[in-house]
Short mmCIF file of C-alpha atoms in Angstrom, two decimals:
data_model
loop_
_atom_site.label_atom_id
_atom_site.label_comp_id
_atom_site.label_asym_id
_atom_site.label_seq_id
_atom_site.Cartn_x
_atom_site.Cartn_y
_atom_site.Cartn_z
CA MET A 1 21.35 107.60 46.34
CA ALA A 2 22.70 104.72 44.30
CA GLY A 3 22.30 106.83 41.22
CA VAL A 4 23.88 109.86 42.60
CA ALA A 5 26.83 107.86 43.75
CA ALA A 6 27.06 106.16 40.46
CA LEU A 7 27.05 109.71 38.69
CA GLY A 8 29.57 111.15 40.93
CA PHE A 9 31.89 108.16 40.36
CA SER A 10 31.60 108.48 36.64
CA ILE A 11 32.26 112.23 36.89
CA ALA A 12 35.43 111.37 38.89
CA LEU A 13 36.69 108.87 36.26
CA GLU A 14 36.02 111.39 33.48
CA ILE A 15 38.21 113.88 35.13
CA ALA A 16 40.99 111.06 35.72
CA ALA A 17 40.75 110.16 31.92
CA ARG A 18 40.93 113.74 30.78
CA ARG A 19 44.19 114.25 32.85
CA TYR A 20 45.75 111.73 30.31
CA GLY A 21 44.38 113.35 27.29
CA LEU A 22 41.50 110.68 26.73
CA PRO A 23 37.83 110.69 26.99
CA GLY A 24 36.13 109.22 30.02
CA PRO A 25 32.93 107.12 30.49
CA LEU A 26 30.55 110.06 30.07
CA THR A 27 32.16 111.23 26.81
CA ASN A 28 32.38 107.66 25.34
CA GLN A 29 28.78 107.07 26.30
CA ALA A 30 27.63 110.33 24.81
CA LYS A 31 29.41 109.75 21.47
CA GLU A 32 27.53 106.30 21.00
CA VAL A 33 24.25 108.51 20.48
CA VAL A 34 25.63 109.37 17.07
CA PHE A 35 28.83 107.55 16.18
CA ALA A 36 29.55 103.86 16.05
CA PRO A 37 29.09 102.08 19.33
CA ALA A 38 31.84 99.95 20.76
CA SER A 39 29.55 96.93 21.38
CA GLY A 40 26.24 96.88 19.54
CA PRO A 41 25.18 93.48 21.27
CA LEU A 42 25.63 95.16 24.77
CA LEU A 43 23.48 98.09 23.71
CA TYR A 44 20.64 95.78 22.63
CA ALA A 45 21.05 93.56 25.81
CA SER A 46 20.68 96.85 27.85
CA MET A 47 17.52 97.72 25.89
CA ALA A 48 16.43 94.12 26.61
CA LEU A 49 16.84 94.88 30.27
CA MET A 50 14.94 98.15 30.05
CA MET A 51 11.86 96.55 28.39
CA VAL A 52 11.21 94.15 31.39
CA VAL A 53 9.15 97.08 32.61
CA LEU A 54 7.18 97.29 29.30
CA THR A 55 4.08 95.60 28.20
CA TRP A 56 4.25 93.24 25.21
CA ARG A 57 2.81 95.56 22.75
CA GLU A 58 5.50 98.46 23.93
CA ARG A 59 8.25 95.99 23.60
CA PHE A 60 7.41 95.30 20.19
CA VAL A 61 7.18 99.12 19.41
CA ALA A 62 10.45 99.55 21.07
CA ALA A 63 12.31 96.88 19.34
CA GLY A 64 10.98 97.87 15.95
CA ALA A 65 11.92 101.59 16.51
CA ALA A 66 15.46 100.42 17.58
CA ILE A 67 16.07 98.39 14.46
CA GLY A 68 14.48 101.06 12.25
CA ILE A 69 16.86 103.69 13.63
CA ASP A 70 19.72 101.53 13.17
CA VAL A 71 18.86 100.74 9.56
CA ALA A 72 18.51 104.67 9.03
CA PHE A 73 22.11 104.97 10.64
CA LEU A 74 23.30 102.25 8.37
CA LEU A 75 22.02 104.06 5.19
CA VAL A 76 23.36 107.44 6.14
CA ARG A 77 26.90 105.79 6.79
CA TRP A 78 26.73 104.03 3.62
CA ALA A 79 25.72 107.07 1.50
CA PHE A 80 28.55 109.15 3.12
CA ASP A 81 31.04 106.09 2.89
CA ALA A 82 31.66 106.36 6.70
CA ARG A 83 33.48 103.25 7.61
CA VAL A 84 33.29 101.62 10.98
CA SER A 85 36.88 100.88 11.72
CA ASP A 86 36.52 100.07 15.54
CA GLY A 87 33.17 99.08 16.75
CA HIS A 88 29.81 98.02 15.47
CA SER A 89 27.68 99.34 12.86
CA PHE A 90 24.43 98.92 14.94
CA GLY A 91 23.40 99.61 18.47
CA ASN A 92 22.53 103.44 18.15
CA GLY A 93 18.84 102.62 17.70
CA ALA A 94 18.88 100.58 21.00
CA LEU A 95 20.49 103.58 22.80
CA TRP A 96 18.01 106.02 21.24
CA VAL A 97 15.05 103.73 22.38
CA ILE A 98 16.42 103.79 26.17
CA LEU A 99 16.91 107.48 26.14
CA GLY A 100 13.38 107.83 24.56
CA CYS A 101 11.68 105.82 27.36
CA ALA A 102 13.32 107.96 29.83
CA VAL A 103 11.68 110.89 28.20
CA VAL A 104 8.29 109.23 27.99
CA ALA A 105 8.54 108.39 31.61
CA VAL A 106 9.15 111.85 32.59
CA THR A 107 6.65 113.47 30.25
CA ARG A 108 3.88 110.73 29.74
CA ARG A 109 3.88 108.64 33.00
CA THR A 110 3.01 109.77 36.65
CA GLY A 111 3.23 108.08 39.92
CA ARG A 112 4.26 104.51 40.08
CA GLU A 113 4.10 104.04 36.55
CA ARG A 114 6.88 106.74 36.04
CA VAL A 115 9.15 105.44 38.72
CA LEU A 116 8.79 101.80 37.45
CA MET A 117 9.81 102.99 33.82
CA LEU A 118 12.64 105.06 35.22
CA LYS A 119 14.08 102.34 37.15
CA GLY A 120 13.77 100.09 33.88
CA VAL A 121 15.68 102.74 32.01
CA GLY A 122 18.34 103.22 34.82
CA LEU A 123 18.82 99.34 34.87
CA GLY A 124 19.73 99.31 31.20
CA LEU A 125 21.78 102.35 31.40
CA LEU A 126 23.72 101.06 34.27
CA LEU A 127 24.72 97.97 32.16
CA VAL A 128 26.21 100.22 29.71
CA ALA A 129 27.76 102.87 32.14
CA GLY A 130 29.38 99.77 33.91
CA ARG A 131 31.22 98.80 30.77
CA LYS A 132 32.47 102.42 30.02
CA THR A 133 33.47 102.89 33.58
CA GLY A 134 35.27 99.53 33.55
CA ASP A 135 37.00 100.69 30.41
CA THR A 136 38.19 103.84 32.04
CA TRP A 137 39.29 101.96 35.21
CA LEU A 138 41.60 99.87 33.17
CA LEU A 139 42.99 102.88 31.34
CA VAL A 140 43.84 104.44 34.86
CA THR A 141 45.53 101.17 35.92
CA SER A 142 47.77 101.20 32.83
CA LYS A 143 48.94 104.87 33.38
CA THR A 144 49.30 104.68 37.26
CA ARG A 145 50.81 101.21 37.86
CA PRO A 146 54.00 101.02 35.60
CA ALA A 147 55.41 97.94 37.54
CA VAL A 148 53.50 94.57 37.37
CA LEU A 149 53.72 91.77 39.75
CA ASP A 150 53.35 89.00 36.93
CA PRO A 151 56.84 87.36 38.01
CA TYR A 152 55.58 86.64 41.67
CA VAL A 153 52.11 85.34 40.19
CA ALA A 154 53.93 83.11 37.38
CA ILE A 155 56.42 81.60 40.07
CA ALA A 156 53.55 80.94 42.51
CA ASP A 157 51.40 79.43 39.67
CA HIS A 158 54.00 76.68 39.52
CA ALA A 159 52.04 75.21 42.65
CA LEU A 160 49.07 74.76 40.40
CA GLY A 161 51.04 73.15 37.61
CA SER A 162 51.14 76.48 35.43
CA PRO A 163 47.68 75.81 33.95
CA SER A 164 47.79 78.77 31.41
CA TRP A 165 50.68 77.27 29.86
CA LEU A 166 48.76 73.89 29.55
CA ALA A 167 45.47 75.47 28.47
CA GLY A 168 47.32 77.67 25.83
CA ARG A 169 48.73 74.68 23.98
CA LEU A 170 45.26 72.95 24.14
CA VAL A 171 43.45 76.03 22.64
CA ALA A 172 46.08 76.43 19.90
CA ALA A 173 45.64 72.62 19.10
CA THR A 174 41.80 73.15 18.49
CA GLY A 175 42.77 75.47 15.28
CA PRO A 176 40.96 78.67 14.28
CA VAL A 177 37.54 77.49 14.88
CA GLY A 178 38.04 76.82 18.53
CA GLU A 179 39.85 80.01 19.04
CA HIS A 180 37.09 82.04 17.44
CA VAL A 181 34.41 80.33 19.56
CA LEU A 182 36.18 80.98 22.82
CA ASP A 183 36.90 84.49 21.74
CA TRP A 184 33.33 85.19 20.97
CA ILE A 185 32.21 83.74 24.27
CA TYR A 186 34.80 85.84 26.27
CA ALA A 187 33.74 88.93 24.64
CA GLN A 188 29.87 88.53 24.98
CA LEU A 189 29.80 87.53 28.75
CA ALA A 190 27.60 90.62 29.45
CA VAL A 191 25.07 89.30 26.83
CA ALA A 192 24.98 85.92 28.51
CA ALA A 193 24.41 87.70 31.91
CA VAL A 194 21.36 89.43 30.37
CA VAL A 195 19.78 86.36 29.32
CA VAL A 196 19.98 84.95 32.80
CA ALA A 197 18.74 88.38 34.25
CA LEU A 198 15.96 88.62 31.86
CA TYR A 199 14.61 85.04 33.23
CA GLN A 200 14.84 86.50 36.64
CA LEU A 201 13.06 89.69 35.74
CA ARG A 202 10.47 88.17 33.52
CA ASN A 203 7.58 89.18 35.99
CA VAL A 204 8.47 92.77 36.50
CA ALA A 205 5.77 94.29 34.22
CA ALA A 206 3.04 92.15 35.65
CA GLU A 207 4.21 92.57 39.29
CA ARG A 208 5.04 96.17 38.95
CA ARG A 209 8.16 95.91 41.15
CA PHE A 210 11.53 94.43 40.77
CA PRO A 211 12.85 91.16 42.76
CA ARG A 212 14.90 91.91 45.68
CA HIS A 213 18.00 90.17 44.40
CA HIS A 214 18.95 89.63 40.91
CA LEU A 215 22.08 89.09 38.56
CA VAL A 216 22.59 92.36 37.25
CA ARG A 217 23.38 93.74 40.75
CA THR A 218 25.96 91.19 41.23
CA PHE A 219 27.39 91.84 37.80
CA LEU A 220 27.78 95.60 38.25
CA VAL A 221 29.25 95.39 41.79
CA ILE A 222 31.90 92.87 40.65
CA GLY A 223 32.74 95.18 37.82
CA LEU A 224 32.93 98.02 40.31
CA LEU A 225 35.12 96.57 42.91
CA GLY A 226 37.42 94.40 40.80
CA PRO A 227 39.53 97.32 39.13
CA ALA A 228 40.04 98.71 42.69
CA VAL A 229 42.02 95.51 43.19
CA TYR A 230 43.82 96.07 40.30
CA MET A 231 45.19 99.28 41.52
CA ILE A 232 46.89 97.46 44.36
CA TYR A 233 47.72 94.25 42.67
CA PRO A 234 48.87 95.23 39.09
CA VAL A 235 49.15 92.03 36.98
CA VAL A 236 48.99 92.07 33.11
CA GLY A 237 48.80 88.28 32.31
CA PRO A 238 51.08 85.57 31.09
CA VAL A 239 50.69 86.28 27.21
CA PHE A 240 51.82 89.79 27.66
CA THR A 241 54.66 89.20 30.25
CA TYR A 242 55.88 85.94 28.76
CA GLY A 243 54.11 85.91 25.36
CA THR A 244 55.28 84.74 21.75
CA GLY A 245 52.54 86.57 19.97
CA ALA A 246 50.11 83.67 19.82
CA PHE A 247 46.49 84.47 18.98
CA GLY A 248 47.55 88.00 17.62
CA THR A 249 48.76 89.15 20.93
CA GLY A 250 51.94 89.07 23.11
CA GLY A 251 54.23 91.47 25.02
CA GLU A 252 56.52 91.91 22.14
CA GLN A 253 59.37 94.20 23.46
CA TRP A 254 57.94 94.60 26.88
CA ALA A 255 57.90 90.91 27.59
CA MET A 256 60.41 89.36 29.98
CA ALA A 257 60.94 86.36 27.86
CA ASN A 258 59.21 84.43 24.93
CA LEU A 259 58.01 81.45 26.79
CA TRP A 260 54.14 81.32 26.75
CA PRO A 261 52.62 78.90 26.11
CA HIS A 262 55.33 76.24 25.53
CA THR A 263 57.59 76.67 28.45
CA PRO A 264 56.70 77.73 32.03
CA PRO A 265 59.12 80.39 33.34
CA PRO A 266 61.83 79.03 35.39
CA VAL A 267 61.69 79.10 39.18
CA SER A 268 64.00 82.00 40.18
CA THR A 269 63.58 85.02 42.71
CA PRO A 270 60.77 87.27 41.20
CA HIS A 271 61.00 91.04 41.16
CA PRO A 272 58.58 93.72 39.86
CA TRP A 273 58.46 94.17 36.13
CA THR A 274 58.07 97.55 34.38
CA TYR A 275 55.51 97.24 31.72
CA ASP A 276 53.98 99.68 29.05
CA GLY A 277 51.68 102.46 29.89
CA VAL A 278 48.82 101.01 27.66
CA THR A 279 48.00 97.41 28.58
CA PRO A 280 45.56 97.24 31.49
CA ARG A 281 46.58 95.52 34.75
CA ASN A 282 43.40 93.60 34.81
CA CYS A 283 44.29 89.96 35.90
CA MET A 284 43.98 89.67 39.72
CA PRO A 285 41.42 88.56 40.26
CA SER A 286 40.01 87.28 36.90
CA LEU A 287 36.70 89.41 36.66
CA HIS A 288 35.64 87.28 33.53
CA THR A 289 35.95 84.34 35.77
CA ALA A 290 33.93 86.24 38.68
CA TRP A 291 31.29 87.11 36.27
CA ALA A 292 30.82 83.66 34.68
CA THR A 293 30.66 82.33 38.20
CA ALA A 294 27.84 84.76 38.96
CA ILE A 295 25.90 83.62 35.89
CA PHE A 296 26.39 80.04 36.86
CA ILE A 297 25.15 80.72 40.53
CA HIS A 298 22.08 82.65 39.35
CA SER A 299 21.08 80.13 36.64
CA ARG A 300 20.99 77.24 39.13
CA ARG A 301 17.07 77.81 39.85
CA ALA A 302 16.42 78.52 36.15
CA PRO A 303 15.12 76.03 33.66
CA ARG A 304 17.28 73.17 32.59
CA VAL A 305 18.37 74.88 29.35
CA LEU A 306 19.67 78.07 31.28
CA ARG A 307 21.30 75.76 33.84
CA PHE A 308 23.07 73.83 30.98
CA ALA A 309 23.92 77.13 29.38
CA GLY A 310 25.34 78.82 32.71
CA THR A 311 27.51 75.77 33.29
CA PHE A 312 28.75 75.83 29.57
CA TRP A 313 29.67 79.52 29.75
CA LEU A 314 31.55 79.10 32.93
CA ILE A 315 33.56 76.30 31.60
CA ALA A 316 34.26 77.99 28.17
CA THR A 317 35.11 81.23 30.03
CA LEU A 318 37.86 79.46 32.21
CA GLY A 319 39.04 77.69 28.84
CA ALA A 320 39.29 81.13 27.20
CA THR A 321 40.94 83.05 30.18
CA LEU A 322 43.46 80.38 30.62
CA GLY A 323 43.88 79.36 26.94
CA PHE A 324 44.60 82.76 25.65
CA GLY A 325 46.98 83.65 28.22
CA TYR A 326 44.99 86.50 29.77
CA HIS A 327 44.99 84.85 33.32
CA TYR A 328 47.18 82.68 35.61
CA GLY A 329 45.57 79.85 37.67
CA ILE A 330 45.62 81.81 40.84
CA ASP A 331 43.82 84.64 39.17
CA ILE A 332 40.82 82.21 38.54
CA LEU A 333 40.78 80.87 41.93
CA ALA A 334 40.83 84.51 43.29
CA GLY A 335 37.89 85.35 40.86
CA VAL A 336 35.63 82.53 42.09
CA VAL A 337 36.31 83.53 45.63
CA PHE A 338 35.65 87.30 44.79
CA ALA A 339 32.48 86.57 43.06
CA VAL A 340 31.10 84.12 45.80
CA THR A 341 31.94 86.55 48.51
CA ILE A 342 30.39 89.56 46.79
CA GLU A 343 27.17 87.37 46.11
CA ALA A 344 26.97 86.34 49.73
CA ALA A 345 27.26 90.06 50.68
CA LEU A 346 24.51 91.25 48.55
CA ARG A 347 22.15 88.26 49.48
CA SER A 348 22.83 89.07 53.20
CA PHE A 349 22.14 92.76 52.53
CA ASP A 350 18.94 91.97 50.91
CA HIS A 351 17.77 89.23 53.40
CA GLY A 352 19.03 90.71 56.58
CA TRP A 353 22.61 90.23 58.04
CA ASP A 354 22.45 87.08 60.14
CA ARG A 355 25.55 85.20 61.60
CA PRO A 356 25.99 82.75 58.88
CA GLY A 357 26.15 85.56 56.31
CA ILE A 358 28.50 87.57 58.21
CA GLN A 359 30.90 84.68 58.81
CA LEU A 360 30.82 83.67 55.24
CA VAL A 361 31.53 87.30 54.08
CA THR A 362 34.20 87.53 56.42
CA TYR A 363 35.91 84.22 55.60
CA GLY A 364 35.64 84.90 51.96
CA THR A 365 37.35 88.22 52.25
CA VAL A 366 40.16 86.50 54.41
CA VAL A 367 40.58 83.80 51.78
CA PHE A 368 40.78 86.38 49.17
CA ALA A 369 43.25 88.39 50.84
CA ALA A 370 45.31 85.23 51.57
CA LEU A 371 45.29 84.21 47.87
CA LEU A 372 46.77 87.52 46.93
CA ALA A 373 49.17 87.72 49.81
CA SER A 374 50.65 84.11 49.26
CA ALA A 375 51.31 84.92 45.61
CA ARG A 376 53.12 88.12 46.41
CA PHE A 377 55.18 86.95 49.50
CA LEU A 378 55.53 83.30 49.29
CA PRO A 379 56.15 82.49 45.41
CA MET A 380 59.30 80.57 45.99
CA GLU A 381 57.90 78.38 48.65
CA MET A 382 54.80 77.68 46.67
CA ALA A 383 56.70 76.71 43.76
CA ALA A 384 59.18 74.49 45.68
CA ARG A 385 56.34 72.66 47.45
CA PRO A 386 53.54 72.20 44.76
CA TRP A 387 52.29 69.01 46.53
CA ALA A 388 51.27 71.07 49.56
CA PHE A 389 50.30 74.57 48.25
CA GLY A 390 48.50 73.36 45.21
CA PRO A 391 45.80 71.54 47.11
CA LEU A 392 45.67 74.10 49.74
CA LEU A 393 45.00 76.80 47.20
CA VAL A 394 42.16 74.72 45.58
CA LEU A 395 40.62 73.72 49.04
CA ALA A 396 40.75 77.41 50.13
CA MET A 397 38.50 78.21 47.11
CA VAL A 398 36.13 75.09 47.44
CA SER A 399 35.77 75.79 51.19
CA VAL A 400 34.28 79.42 50.24
CA VAL A 401 31.97 77.89 47.61
CA TYR A 402 30.86 75.16 49.96
CA GLY A 403 30.00 77.59 52.65
CA TYR A 404 28.06 79.62 50.10
CA VAL A 405 26.07 76.46 48.80
CA ARG A 406 25.11 75.78 52.53
CA THR A 407 24.20 79.27 53.59
CA ALA A 408 22.23 80.12 50.40
CA ARG A 409 20.67 76.62 50.04
CA LEU A 410 21.52 76.70 46.38
CA TRP A 411 20.67 73.56 45.07
CA ASN A 412 17.49 73.06 47.55
CA PRO A 413 14.97 75.86 46.72
CA LYS A 414 12.37 74.08 49.02
CA ALA A 415 14.56 74.29 52.07
CA ALA A 416 14.02 76.83 54.86
CA ALA A 417 15.09 80.32 53.76
CA PRO A 418 15.53 83.37 55.88
CA ALA A 419 12.36 84.94 56.71
CA ARG A 420 11.36 87.89 54.41
CA LYS A 421 9.71 90.94 55.74
CA THR A 422 6.53 92.15 54.15
CA GLU A 423 7.36 94.73 51.66
CA PRO A 424 5.39 97.28 49.57
CA GLN A 425 4.96 96.43 45.82
CA LEU A 426 6.97 99.21 44.82
CA GLU A 427 10.06 100.71 46.65
CA PRO A 428 10.11 104.35 47.23
CA ALA A 429 11.81 106.51 44.69
#
């Protein structure tokens, strides 16, 4: 059912994109079988996820085949002087291996072995499809939501001290090295998620089944639901609405003023602002923050090196989202609440809906809605009383995080956990 729903959703987005004369997620994914992929690292990360169902020997064969195919593609492009202007010169091999494993599963496997391999292929393809689907979602937001709410969020953000303006100046002070490091961390968030997911799925091949709950599910649900919020709360970000062109970006003729990152916008009555039909309305909530929060949560019970990596990635992602002017402070708070609420809902779905789980999901949803509504309807009051609204905003986010830590017993693995029902080794197809 989940696969059918995902396919139906992708077809709907394909049709929506075609209405604007652009390829949709299915077309973009099919093109990467031959043409240069948009993200080679993401395709190899997807292949790594797929390989959790393979034996070590099969993994070495698959990895070698992917590299060999990429080398062949590289030689052909070099022979025909085919330049890769937008994307990576590698990654096709990984996609070919994923599709090849699907063929092997159907033609050479039977019973439980076939189901397990197809689940691995589906897991790898879901990560890629999630990226393509998200890109199309963002296209739809830019075409269907001409008016943005940035002036409201920017004024409300005075309650938090306009952190994006402060972070923007700090990142600029680090110079090109700091900017490039943060930009790479920001762009490769999915790869970081795969590293944590691979640890969680490390025993799939031996146990012949997937764990009940893992990071990939949370990651994909965040990516699916987030753009739906963008449709009802369109925001493009401070660097575009108030940008000066820092870091090679900026709103140019569409900007309200050239203020970021040196001068926060003056407190005045906000109104919707008409923006271009290209820039995604992808700020509220900050999905990069939500994804980094999910990585942080799922790395808490991993080895120390992964715990440190999860913490570092969260901090660096927060620095990038604010420092590059992609998000306001309230976006960050909303992103954390969004991620924790989804994580709580998925955990409750897996372990059974008990009273604490229902209460936490309900409370997180209410806090998330309150954050969005306050920035839309109370921006002047928030800017006029930062001493009251600033702490309230932070405490609202912290209260949701605290509720999750208590409910999930995140830092105490030995504590009593909800009783699990005995389950078969392999879920029915």
